[in-house]
Coordinates of C-alpha atoms in Angstrom, one line a residue:
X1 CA 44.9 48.7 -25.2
X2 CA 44.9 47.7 -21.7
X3 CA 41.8 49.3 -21.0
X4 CA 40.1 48.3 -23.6
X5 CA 41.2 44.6 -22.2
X6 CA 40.0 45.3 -18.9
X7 CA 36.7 46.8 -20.2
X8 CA 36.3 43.3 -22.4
X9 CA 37.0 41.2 -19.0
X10 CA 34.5 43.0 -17.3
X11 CA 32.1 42.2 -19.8
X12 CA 32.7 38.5 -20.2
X13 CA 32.4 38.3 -16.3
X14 CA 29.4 39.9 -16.1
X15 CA 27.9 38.0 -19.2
X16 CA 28.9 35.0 -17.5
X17 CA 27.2 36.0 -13.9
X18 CA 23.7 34.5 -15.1
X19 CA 25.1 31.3 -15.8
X20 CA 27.0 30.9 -13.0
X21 CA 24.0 31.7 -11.3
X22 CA 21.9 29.4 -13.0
X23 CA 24.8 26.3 -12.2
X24 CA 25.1 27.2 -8.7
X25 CA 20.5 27.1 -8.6
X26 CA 21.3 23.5 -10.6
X27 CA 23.2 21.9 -8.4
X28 CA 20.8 22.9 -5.1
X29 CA 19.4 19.2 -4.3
X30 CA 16.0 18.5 -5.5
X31 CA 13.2 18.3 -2.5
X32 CA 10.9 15.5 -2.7
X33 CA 7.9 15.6 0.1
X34 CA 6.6 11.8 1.1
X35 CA 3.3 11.8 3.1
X36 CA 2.4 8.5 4.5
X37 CA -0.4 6.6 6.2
X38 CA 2.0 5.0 8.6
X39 CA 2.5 5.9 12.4
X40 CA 6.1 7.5 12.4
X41 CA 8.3 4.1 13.6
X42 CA 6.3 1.6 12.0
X43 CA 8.7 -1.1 10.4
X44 CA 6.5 -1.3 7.6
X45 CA 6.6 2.4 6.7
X46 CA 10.2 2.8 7.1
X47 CA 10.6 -0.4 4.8
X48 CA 8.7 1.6 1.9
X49 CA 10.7 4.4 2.4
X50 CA 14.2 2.9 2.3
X51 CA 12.7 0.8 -1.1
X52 CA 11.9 3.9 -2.5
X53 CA 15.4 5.4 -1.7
X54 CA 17.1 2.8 -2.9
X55 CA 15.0 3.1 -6.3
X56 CA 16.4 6.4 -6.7
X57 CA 20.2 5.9 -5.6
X58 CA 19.9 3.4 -8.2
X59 CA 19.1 6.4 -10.8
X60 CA 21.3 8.7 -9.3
X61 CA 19.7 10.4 -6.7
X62 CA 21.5 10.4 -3.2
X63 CA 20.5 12.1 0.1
X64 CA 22.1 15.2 0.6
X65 CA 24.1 15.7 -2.4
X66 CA 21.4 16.1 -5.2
X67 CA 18.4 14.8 -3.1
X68 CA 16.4 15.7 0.0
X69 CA 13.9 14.1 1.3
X70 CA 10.9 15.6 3.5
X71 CA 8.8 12.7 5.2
X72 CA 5.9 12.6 7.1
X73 CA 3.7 10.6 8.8
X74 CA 0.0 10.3 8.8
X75 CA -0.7 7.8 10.5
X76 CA -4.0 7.2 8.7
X77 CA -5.5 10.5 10.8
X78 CA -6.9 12.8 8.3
X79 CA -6.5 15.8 10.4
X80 CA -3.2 15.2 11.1
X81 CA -2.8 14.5 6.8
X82 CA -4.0 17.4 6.7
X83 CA -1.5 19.5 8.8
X84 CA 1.7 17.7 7.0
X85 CA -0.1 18.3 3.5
X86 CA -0.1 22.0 4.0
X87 CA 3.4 22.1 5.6
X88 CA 5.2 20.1 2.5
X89 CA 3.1 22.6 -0.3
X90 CA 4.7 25.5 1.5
X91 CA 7.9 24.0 1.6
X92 CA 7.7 23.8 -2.9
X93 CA 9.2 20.6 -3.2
X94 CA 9.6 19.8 -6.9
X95 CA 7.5 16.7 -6.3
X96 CA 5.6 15.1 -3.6
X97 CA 4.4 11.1 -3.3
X98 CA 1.4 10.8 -1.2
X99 CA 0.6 7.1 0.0
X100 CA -3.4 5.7 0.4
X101 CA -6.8 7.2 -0.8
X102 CA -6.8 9.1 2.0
X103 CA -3.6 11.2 1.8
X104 CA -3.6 11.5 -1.8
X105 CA -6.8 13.0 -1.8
X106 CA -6.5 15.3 1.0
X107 CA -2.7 16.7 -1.2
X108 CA -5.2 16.7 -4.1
X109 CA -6.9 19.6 -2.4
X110 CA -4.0 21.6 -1.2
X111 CA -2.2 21.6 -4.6
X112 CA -3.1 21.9 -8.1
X113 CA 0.4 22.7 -9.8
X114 CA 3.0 21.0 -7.7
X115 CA 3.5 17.3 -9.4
X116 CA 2.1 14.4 -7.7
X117 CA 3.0 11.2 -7.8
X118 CA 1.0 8.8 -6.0
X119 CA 1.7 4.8 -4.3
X120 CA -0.6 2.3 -3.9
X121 CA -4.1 4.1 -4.0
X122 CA -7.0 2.9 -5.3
X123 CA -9.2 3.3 -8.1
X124 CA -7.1 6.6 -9.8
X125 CA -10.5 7.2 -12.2
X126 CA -13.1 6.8 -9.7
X127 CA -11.5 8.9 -7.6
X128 CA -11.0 11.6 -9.3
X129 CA -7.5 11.5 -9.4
X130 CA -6.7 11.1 -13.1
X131 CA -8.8 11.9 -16.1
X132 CA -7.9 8.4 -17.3
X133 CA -5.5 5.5 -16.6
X134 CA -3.4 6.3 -20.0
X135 CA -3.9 10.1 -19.7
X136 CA -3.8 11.5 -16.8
X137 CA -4.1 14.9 -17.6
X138 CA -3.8 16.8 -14.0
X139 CA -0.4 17.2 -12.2
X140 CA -1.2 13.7 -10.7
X141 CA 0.0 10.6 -12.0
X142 CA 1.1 7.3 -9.9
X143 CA 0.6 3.8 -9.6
X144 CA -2.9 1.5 -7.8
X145 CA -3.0 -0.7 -5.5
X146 CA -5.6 -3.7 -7.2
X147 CA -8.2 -3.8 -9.2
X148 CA -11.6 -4.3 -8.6
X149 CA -11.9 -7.7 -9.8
X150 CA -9.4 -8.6 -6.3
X151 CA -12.8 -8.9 -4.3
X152 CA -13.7 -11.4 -5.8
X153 CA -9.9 -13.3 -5.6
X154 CA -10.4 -12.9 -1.8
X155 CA -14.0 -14.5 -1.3
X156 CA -12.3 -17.5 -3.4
X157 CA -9.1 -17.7 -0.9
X158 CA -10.9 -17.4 1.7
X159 CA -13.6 -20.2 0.7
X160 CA -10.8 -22.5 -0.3
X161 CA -8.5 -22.2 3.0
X162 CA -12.1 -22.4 4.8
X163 CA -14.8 -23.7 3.4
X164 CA -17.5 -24.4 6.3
X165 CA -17.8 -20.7 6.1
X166 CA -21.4 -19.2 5.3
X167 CA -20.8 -15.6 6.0
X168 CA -18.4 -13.5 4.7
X169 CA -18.0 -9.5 6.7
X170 CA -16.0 -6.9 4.6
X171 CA -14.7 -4.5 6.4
X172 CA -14.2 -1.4 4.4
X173 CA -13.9 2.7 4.5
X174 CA -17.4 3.1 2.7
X175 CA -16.9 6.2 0.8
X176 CA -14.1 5.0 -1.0
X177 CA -15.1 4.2 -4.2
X178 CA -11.8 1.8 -4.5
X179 CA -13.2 0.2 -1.4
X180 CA -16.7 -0.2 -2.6
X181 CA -15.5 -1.1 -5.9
X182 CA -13.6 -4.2 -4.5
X183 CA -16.8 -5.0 -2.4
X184 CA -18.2 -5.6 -5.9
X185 CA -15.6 -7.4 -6.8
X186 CA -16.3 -9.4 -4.1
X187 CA -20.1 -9.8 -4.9
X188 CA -19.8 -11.7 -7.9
X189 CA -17.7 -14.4 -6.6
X190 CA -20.0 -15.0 -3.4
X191 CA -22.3 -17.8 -3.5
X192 CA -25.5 -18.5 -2.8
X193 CA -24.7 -20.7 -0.1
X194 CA -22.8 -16.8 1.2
X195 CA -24.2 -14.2 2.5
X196 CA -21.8 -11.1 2.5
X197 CA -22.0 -8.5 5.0
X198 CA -20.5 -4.7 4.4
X199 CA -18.7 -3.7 7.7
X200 CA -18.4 0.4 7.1
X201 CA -15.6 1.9 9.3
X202 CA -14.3 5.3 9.9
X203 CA -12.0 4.3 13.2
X204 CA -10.5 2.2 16.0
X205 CA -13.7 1.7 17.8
X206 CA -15.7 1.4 14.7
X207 CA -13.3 -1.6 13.3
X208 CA -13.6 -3.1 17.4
X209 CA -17.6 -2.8 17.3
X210 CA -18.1 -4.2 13.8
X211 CA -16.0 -7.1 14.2
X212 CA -17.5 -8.2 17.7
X213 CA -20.9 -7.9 16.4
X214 CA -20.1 -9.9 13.0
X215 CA -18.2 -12.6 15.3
X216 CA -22.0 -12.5 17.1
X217 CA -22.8 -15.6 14.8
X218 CA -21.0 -18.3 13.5
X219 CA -19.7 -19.4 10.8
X220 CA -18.0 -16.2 9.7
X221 CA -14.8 -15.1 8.1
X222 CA -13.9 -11.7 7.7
X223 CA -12.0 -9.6 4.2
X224 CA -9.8 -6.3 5.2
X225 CA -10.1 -4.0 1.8
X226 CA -6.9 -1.8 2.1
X227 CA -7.4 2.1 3.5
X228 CA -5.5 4.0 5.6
X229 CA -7.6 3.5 8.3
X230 CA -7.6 -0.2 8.2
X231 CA -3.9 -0.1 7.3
X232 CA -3.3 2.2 10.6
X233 CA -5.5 -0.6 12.9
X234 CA -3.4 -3.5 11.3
X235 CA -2.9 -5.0 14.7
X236 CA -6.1 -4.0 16.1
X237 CA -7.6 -6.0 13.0
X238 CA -5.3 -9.1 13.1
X239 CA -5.6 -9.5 17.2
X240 CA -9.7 -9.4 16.6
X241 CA -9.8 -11.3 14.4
X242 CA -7.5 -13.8 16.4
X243 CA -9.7 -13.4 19.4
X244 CA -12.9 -14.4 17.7
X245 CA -11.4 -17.4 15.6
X246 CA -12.1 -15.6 12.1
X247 CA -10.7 -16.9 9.1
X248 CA -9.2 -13.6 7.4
X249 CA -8.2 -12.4 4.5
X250 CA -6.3 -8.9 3.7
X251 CA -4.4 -7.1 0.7
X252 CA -0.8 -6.9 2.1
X253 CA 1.6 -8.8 3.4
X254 CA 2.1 -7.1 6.0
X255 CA -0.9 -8.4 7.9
X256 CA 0.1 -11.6 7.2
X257 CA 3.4 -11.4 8.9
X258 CA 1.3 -9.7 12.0
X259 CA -0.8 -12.9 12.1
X260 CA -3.1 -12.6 10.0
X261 CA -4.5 -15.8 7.8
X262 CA -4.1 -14.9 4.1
X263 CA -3.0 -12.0 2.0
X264 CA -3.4 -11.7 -1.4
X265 CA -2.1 -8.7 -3.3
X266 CA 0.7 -6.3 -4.3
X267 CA 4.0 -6.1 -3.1
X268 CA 4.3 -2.9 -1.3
X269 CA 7.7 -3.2 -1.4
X270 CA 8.1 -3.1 -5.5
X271 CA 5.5 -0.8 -5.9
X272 CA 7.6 2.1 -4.3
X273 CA 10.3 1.2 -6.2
X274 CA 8.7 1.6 -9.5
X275 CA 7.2 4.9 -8.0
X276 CA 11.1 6.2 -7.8
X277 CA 11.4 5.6 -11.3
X278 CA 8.1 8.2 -12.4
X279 CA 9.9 10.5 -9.4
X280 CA 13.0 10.6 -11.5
X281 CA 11.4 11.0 -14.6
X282 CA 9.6 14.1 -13.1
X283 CA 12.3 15.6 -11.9
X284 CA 14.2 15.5 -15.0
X285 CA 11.3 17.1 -16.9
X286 CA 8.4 14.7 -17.2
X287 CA 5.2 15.9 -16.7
X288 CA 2.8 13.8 -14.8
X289 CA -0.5 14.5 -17.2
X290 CA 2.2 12.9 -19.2
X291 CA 2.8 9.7 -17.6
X292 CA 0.6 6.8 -18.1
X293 CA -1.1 5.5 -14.3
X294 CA -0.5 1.7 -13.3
X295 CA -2.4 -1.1 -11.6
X296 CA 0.2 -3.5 -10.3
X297 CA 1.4 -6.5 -13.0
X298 CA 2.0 -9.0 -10.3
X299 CA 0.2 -10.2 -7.1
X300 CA 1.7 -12.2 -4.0
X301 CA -0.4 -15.0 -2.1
X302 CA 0.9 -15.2 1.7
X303 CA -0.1 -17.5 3.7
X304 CA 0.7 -17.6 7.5
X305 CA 0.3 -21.7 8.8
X306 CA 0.7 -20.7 12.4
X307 CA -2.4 -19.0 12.3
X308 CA -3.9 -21.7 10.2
X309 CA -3.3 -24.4 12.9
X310 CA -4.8 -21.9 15.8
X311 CA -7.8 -21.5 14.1
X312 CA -7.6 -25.4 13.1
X313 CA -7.7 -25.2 9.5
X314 CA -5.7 -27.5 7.5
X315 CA -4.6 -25.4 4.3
X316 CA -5.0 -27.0 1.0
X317 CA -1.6 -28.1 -0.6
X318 CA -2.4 -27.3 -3.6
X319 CA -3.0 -23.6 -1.9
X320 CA 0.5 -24.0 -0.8
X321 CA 1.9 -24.5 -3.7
X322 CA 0.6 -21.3 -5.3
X323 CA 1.8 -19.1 -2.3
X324 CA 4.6 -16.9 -2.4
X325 CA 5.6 -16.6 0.7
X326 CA 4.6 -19.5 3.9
X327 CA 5.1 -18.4 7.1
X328 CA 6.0 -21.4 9.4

């Protein structure tokens, strides 16, 4: 009888080995890879980041008990993108959240099976990046940045904070088709009394040389469509702009709160937390061709007075009561 018990205990162990197994593999933290456009110490990167923790402590997910996260920095250098992008797919993370055209298409390329969940990029169709906004149908799903139709919000902004102005330059990465889509956008609420200029850029010195050949003649104001590239030279843009007196307009905040005129668009800031909620849903079984793509539902107007009274503008009240945000 009492081998017969111990033969009966050995099995019951052993039977229970896989599941032990299999508990112990559970409770390993999940690894989440975040590949950004920012320089690594830029207050505006680490802001998105702790936004996008915060979303998922709020679900559950906390840093070194059932979460780690891997974060790099891009610094809108696609080379560098690059490097990062092949380090976190080696590292089979069980998600990664790429930030900016850029980025997210360069992890496109190094990964067709790892989910994706992408912030703040343009265009998701046009660029390849899901089959279509409600069915995304690749391991990529994620949430835009603005529509097209944004262009045209900006040439209006700009025209109302301005309205001597009778040539618009807008800067953009030109084969980005949510860049040249927002230039559209931007067509069909210019004028005739405005001529709009396309300022194609690539890098630093193409953003300096553009600007200081647009500022050539007068009369100019100057749109910043969002890229990584334009993103990284947010001072670069906001101090030129400065130094030729151009009335500017740009998607984020943040380049308002650098100086910059106007900035109509989404807030970075809720857009990452909303990501953290289609990262949680993913790593409790979601599947991203699953997972319906968003454009933003809400827009902020920012509008920095300082700069207004340096250029000498006096900004409409009426703008003033629409903004968001004044900085004073």
């Amino acid at each position: 009888m009492r081998r017969r018990e111990f033969i009966s205990i050995l099995a019951s162990a052993a039977a229970a080995l896989p599941r032990t197994a299999r508990a112990q593999q559970g409770a390993l933290p999940r690894r989440v890879g975040i590949l950004l456009p920012y320089f690594d110490g830029d207050a505006e990167g680490k802001a998105v980041v702790a936004a996008f923790q915060r979303g998922l402590q709020d679900l559950g997910w906390t840093e070194g008990r059932n979460i780690r996260f891997e974060v790099r920095w891009a610094g809108g250098d696609p080379d560098k993108a690059r490097t990062f992008a092949k380090e976190l797919v080696a590292m089979k993370p069980d998600v990664i959240v790429p930030s900016s055209n850029l980025v997210t298409t360069i992890m496109q390329q190094e990964t067709r099976s790892i989910p994706i969940v992408f912030i703040l990029v343009g265009d998701p169709v046009g660029s390849g990046y899901v089959a279509s906004m409600a069915q995304p149908g690749s391991n990529l799903t994620g949430f835009a940045v603005l529509e097209n139709a944004i262009g045209g919000k900006w040439v209006e902004l700009l025209l109302e904070v301005a309205p001597a102005i009778g040539r618009v330059g807008f800067m953009l990465h030109p084969e980005t088709s949510a860049n040249t889509g927002l230039l559209r956008g931007a067509e069909t609420a210019a004028t005739s009394a405005i001529k709009l200029i396309a300022l194609g850029v690539h890098n630093t010195a193409e953003i300096e040389r553009a600007v200081t050949e647009f500022a050539a003649q007068p009369n100019g104001g100057l749109i910043v469509a969002p890229h990584a590239i334009t993103f990284a030279n947010r001072n670069v843009i906001v101090d030129l702009a400065a130094r030729f007196r151009l009335p500017a307009v740009y998607a984020f905040r943040n380049f308002a709160a650098s100086g910059g005129l106007l900035s109509y668009g989404t807030n970075t800031l809720l857009v990452w937390r909303d990501g953290a909620s289609y990262v949680d849903r993913v790593l409790k079984g979601a599947k991203p061709a699953e997972l319906p793509a968003q454009f933003p539902t809400k827009y902020e107007l920012v509008v920095n007075l300082r700069t207004a009274k340096a250029l000498g503008l006096t900004v409409p009240p009426q703008l003033l009561g629409r903004a968001d945000d004044v900085i004073e």
